[in-house]
C-alpha cells in the first residue's frame, strides 16, 4: 500500500517552496502536529481545500476509469478489477490518499488532480518522496535566479 498526503500550495509561496519540499514535509507532517489539530504552518502555506469542488472534479475524471465508486461525506473509494483501489479522505488543508495495487492507480489519480490545479504537491509517506503534480512555471529567469539564491 502506498499513502500520500496532497496539499495545495498557495501561488505566492510556490517559488519559495521549490527546492525545500523535503523540509516542508518534515515541518508539516511531523506526527506530533496532528495530535490535536493541523499545524498553523499548514494553514499559512496551503490553500484550504474546496472539498465539494474537489470531490466533483475527482469523481468526474476518475469514474470513467474505475468500475466501482463509493462516495460519502469524508471519503471517496474507487476500485478497478485489475489495477486495484484508491481510498481518499479529506481534511481542510490536505487530501490523504491510500493506493493499493498497481502504480497505474497513482498516475490516474495524479492526472485527474493535475487537471484541476497546478499547485498540488504530493508526499509519499512510505518512501519520504515528493513531487509536484504539474510542473511549476517560473515567470522569468530573474525569479528563477532568486529561487536558486535561497537554496
mmCIF file of C-alpha atoms in Angstrom:
data_model
loop_
_atom_site.group_PDB
_atom_site.id
_atom_site.type_symbol
_atom_site.label_atom_id
_atom_site.label_comp_id
_atom_site.label_asym_id
_atom_site.label_seq_id
_atom_site.Cartn_x
_atom_site.Cartn_y
_atom_site.Cartn_z
ATOM 1 C CA UNK A 1 0.000 0.000 0.000
ATOM 2 C CA UNK A 2 1.165 3.500 -0.842
ATOM 3 C CA UNK A 3 -0.108 6.516 1.079
ATOM 4 C CA UNK A 4 0.083 10.145 0.029
ATOM 5 C CA UNK A 5 -0.677 13.490 1.568
ATOM 6 C CA UNK A 6 -1.506 16.029 -1.127
ATOM 7 C CA UNK A 7 -1.531 19.737 -0.398
ATOM 8 C CA UNK A 8 -2.451 22.796 -2.444
ATOM 9 C CA UNK A 9 0.419 25.315 -2.143
ATOM 10 C CA UNK A 10 -0.636 28.958 -2.350
ATOM 11 C CA UNK A 11 0.595 30.569 -5.583
ATOM 12 C CA UNK A 12 2.599 33.223 -3.743
ATOM 13 C CA UNK A 13 4.656 30.554 -1.928
ATOM 14 C CA UNK A 14 5.384 28.204 -4.824
ATOM 15 C CA UNK A 15 8.718 29.785 -5.746
ATOM 16 C CA UNK A 16 9.788 29.656 -2.114
ATOM 17 C CA UNK A 17 8.792 26.002 -1.691
ATOM 18 C CA UNK A 18 10.640 24.772 -4.818
ATOM 19 C CA UNK A 19 13.799 23.102 -3.569
ATOM 20 C CA UNK A 20 12.533 22.987 0.013
ATOM 21 C CA UNK A 21 9.899 20.276 -0.370
ATOM 22 C CA UNK A 22 11.616 17.838 1.991
ATOM 23 C CA UNK A 23 11.910 20.481 4.732
ATOM 24 C CA UNK A 24 8.261 21.401 4.207
ATOM 25 C CA UNK A 25 7.272 17.748 4.586
ATOM 26 C CA UNK A 26 9.209 17.456 7.850
ATOM 27 C CA UNK A 27 7.646 20.669 9.140
ATOM 28 C CA UNK A 28 4.059 19.933 8.137
ATOM 29 C CA UNK A 29 3.681 16.219 8.608
ATOM 30 C CA UNK A 30 5.507 15.511 11.826
ATOM 31 C CA UNK A 31 3.005 13.186 13.520
ATOM 32 C CA UNK A 32 3.082 15.176 16.766
ATOM 33 C CA UNK A 33 1.423 18.101 14.936
ATOM 34 C CA UNK A 34 -1.733 16.145 14.240
ATOM 35 C CA UNK A 35 -2.476 15.075 17.792
ATOM 36 C CA UNK A 36 -4.937 17.919 18.339
ATOM 37 C CA UNK A 37 -5.196 19.965 15.136
ATOM 38 C CA UNK A 38 -3.447 20.840 11.913
ATOM 39 C CA UNK A 39 -0.314 22.995 12.348
ATOM 40 C CA UNK A 40 -0.500 26.736 11.730
ATOM 41 C CA UNK A 41 2.260 26.405 9.103
ATOM 42 C CA UNK A 42 -0.058 24.223 7.034
ATOM 43 C CA UNK A 43 -2.738 26.902 7.133
ATOM 44 C CA UNK A 44 -0.196 29.592 6.197
ATOM 45 C CA UNK A 45 1.428 27.858 3.195
ATOM 46 C CA UNK A 46 -1.545 25.901 1.840
ATOM 47 C CA UNK A 47 -4.895 26.838 0.389
ATOM 48 C CA UNK A 48 -7.830 25.333 2.182
ATOM 49 C CA UNK A 49 -9.317 22.619 0.013
ATOM 50 C CA UNK A 50 -12.684 23.169 -1.541
ATOM 51 C CA UNK A 51 -13.722 19.588 -0.816
ATOM 52 C CA UNK A 52 -17.044 19.842 -2.632
ATOM 53 C CA UNK A 53 -15.371 21.059 -5.820
ATOM 54 C CA UNK A 54 -12.514 18.567 -5.467
ATOM 55 C CA UNK A 55 -14.892 15.648 -4.994
ATOM 56 C CA UNK A 56 -16.858 16.651 -8.075
ATOM 57 C CA UNK A 57 -13.692 17.009 -10.197
ATOM 58 C CA UNK A 58 -12.185 13.757 -8.955
ATOM 59 C CA UNK A 59 -15.462 11.921 -9.413
ATOM 60 C CA UNK A 60 -15.916 13.335 -12.923
ATOM 61 C CA UNK A 61 -12.398 12.455 -14.065
ATOM 62 C CA UNK A 62 -11.965 9.076 -12.403
ATOM 63 C CA UNK A 63 -15.396 7.458 -12.600
ATOM 64 C CA UNK A 64 -14.767 6.657 -16.276
ATOM 65 C CA UNK A 65 -11.569 4.769 -15.406
ATOM 66 C CA UNK A 66 -12.841 2.833 -12.371
ATOM 67 C CA UNK A 67 -15.645 0.284 -12.337
ATOM 68 C CA UNK A 68 -16.784 0.900 -8.763
ATOM 69 C CA UNK A 69 -17.004 4.171 -6.839
ATOM 70 C CA UNK A 70 -18.328 4.844 -3.340
ATOM 71 C CA UNK A 71 -18.742 8.402 -2.118
ATOM 72 C CA UNK A 72 -19.700 9.664 1.334
ATOM 73 C CA UNK A 73 -19.080 12.893 3.253
ATOM 74 C CA UNK A 74 -15.433 12.373 4.143
ATOM 75 C CA UNK A 75 -14.252 9.559 1.853
ATOM 76 C CA UNK A 76 -14.149 8.501 -1.771
ATOM 77 C CA UNK A 77 -13.333 4.923 -2.666
ATOM 78 C CA UNK A 78 -12.506 3.822 -6.237
ATOM 79 C CA UNK A 79 -11.976 0.242 -7.302
ATOM 80 C CA UNK A 80 -10.719 -1.277 -10.535
ATOM 81 C CA UNK A 81 -10.743 -5.064 -11.080
ATOM 82 C CA UNK A 82 -7.178 -5.139 -12.457
ATOM 83 C CA UNK A 83 -5.443 -2.012 -11.120
ATOM 84 C CA UNK A 84 -6.641 -2.104 -7.503
ATOM 85 C CA UNK A 85 -8.230 0.530 -5.273
ATOM 86 C CA UNK A 86 -7.849 4.124 -4.129
ATOM 87 C CA UNK A 87 -9.280 5.490 -0.902
ATOM 88 C CA UNK A 88 -9.314 9.252 -0.276
ATOM 89 C CA UNK A 89 -10.172 11.235 2.803
ATOM 90 C CA UNK A 90 -10.320 14.997 3.042
ATOM 91 C CA UNK A 91 -9.110 17.404 5.669
ATOM 92 C CA UNK A 92 -9.448 21.171 5.428
ATOM 93 C CA UNK A 93 -5.850 21.561 4.127
ATOM 94 C CA UNK A 94 -4.762 18.230 2.663
ATOM 95 C CA UNK A 95 -6.002 15.156 0.883
ATOM 96 C CA UNK A 96 -4.983 11.781 2.331
ATOM 97 C CA UNK A 97 -4.809 9.022 -0.295
ATOM 98 C CA UNK A 98 -4.181 5.279 0.053
ATOM 99 C CA UNK A 99 -3.474 3.277 -3.113
ATOM 100 C CA UNK A 100 -3.399 -0.492 -3.102
ATOM 101 C CA UNK A 101 -2.447 -2.346 -6.274
ATOM 102 C CA UNK A 102 -0.764 -1.198 -9.466
ATOM 103 C CA UNK A 103 1.110 2.095 -9.588
ATOM 104 C CA UNK A 104 -1.118 2.984 -12.538
ATOM 105 C CA UNK A 105 -3.652 3.953 -9.857
ATOM 106 C CA UNK A 106 -1.337 6.701 -8.693
ATOM 107 C CA UNK A 107 -0.954 8.018 -12.237
ATOM 108 C CA UNK A 108 -4.720 8.022 -12.788
ATOM 109 C CA UNK A 109 -5.212 9.960 -9.565
ATOM 110 C CA UNK A 110 -2.430 12.467 -10.250
ATOM 111 C CA UNK A 111 -3.630 13.068 -13.808
ATOM 112 C CA UNK A 112 -7.157 13.709 -12.542
ATOM 113 C CA UNK A 113 -5.986 16.115 -9.866
ATOM 114 C CA UNK A 114 -3.470 17.951 -12.055
ATOM 115 C CA UNK A 115 -6.270 18.945 -14.416
ATOM 116 C CA UNK A 116 -7.940 20.899 -11.615
ATOM 117 C CA UNK A 117 -4.963 22.999 -10.430
ATOM 118 C CA UNK A 118 -1.220 23.405 -10.936
ATOM 119 C CA UNK A 119 -0.312 23.918 -7.279
ATOM 120 C CA UNK A 120 -0.635 20.419 -5.827
ATOM 121 C CA UNK A 121 2.346 18.884 -4.064
ATOM 122 C CA UNK A 122 2.195 15.192 -3.126
ATOM 123 C CA UNK A 123 4.220 13.486 -0.406
ATOM 124 C CA UNK A 124 4.521 9.706 -0.418
ATOM 125 C CA UNK A 125 4.682 8.706 3.217
ATOM 126 C CA UNK A 126 6.488 5.336 2.990
ATOM 127 C CA UNK A 127 9.371 6.485 0.798
ATOM 128 C CA UNK A 128 9.629 10.015 2.127
ATOM 129 C CA UNK A 129 9.322 11.121 -1.514
ATOM 130 C CA UNK A 130 7.548 14.119 -3.006
ATOM 131 C CA UNK A 131 6.555 15.640 -6.326
ATOM 132 C CA UNK A 132 4.533 18.401 -7.918
ATOM 133 C CA UNK A 133 1.549 17.045 -9.829
ATOM 134 C CA UNK A 134 2.171 19.567 -12.596
ATOM 135 C CA UNK A 135 5.466 21.332 -13.365
ATOM 136 C CA UNK A 136 5.666 24.788 -11.817
ATOM 137 C CA UNK A 137 6.032 27.607 -14.318
ATOM 138 C CA UNK A 138 8.724 30.142 -13.479
ATOM 139 C CA UNK A 139 7.717 33.632 -14.677
ATOM 140 C CA UNK A 140 11.187 34.838 -15.613
ATOM 141 C CA UNK A 141 14.859 33.969 -15.431
ATOM 142 C CA UNK A 142 15.222 36.632 -12.741
ATOM 143 C CA UNK A 143 12.739 34.910 -10.452
ATOM 144 C CA UNK A 144 14.470 31.569 -11.106
ATOM 145 C CA UNK A 145 17.832 33.031 -10.020
ATOM 146 C CA UNK A 146 16.145 34.330 -6.866
ATOM 147 C CA UNK A 147 14.971 30.800 -6.120
ATOM 148 C CA UNK A 148 18.487 29.464 -6.553
ATOM 149 C CA UNK A 149 19.841 32.109 -4.156
ATOM 150 C CA UNK A 150 17.621 30.699 -1.399
ATOM 151 C CA UNK A 151 18.646 27.052 -1.948
#
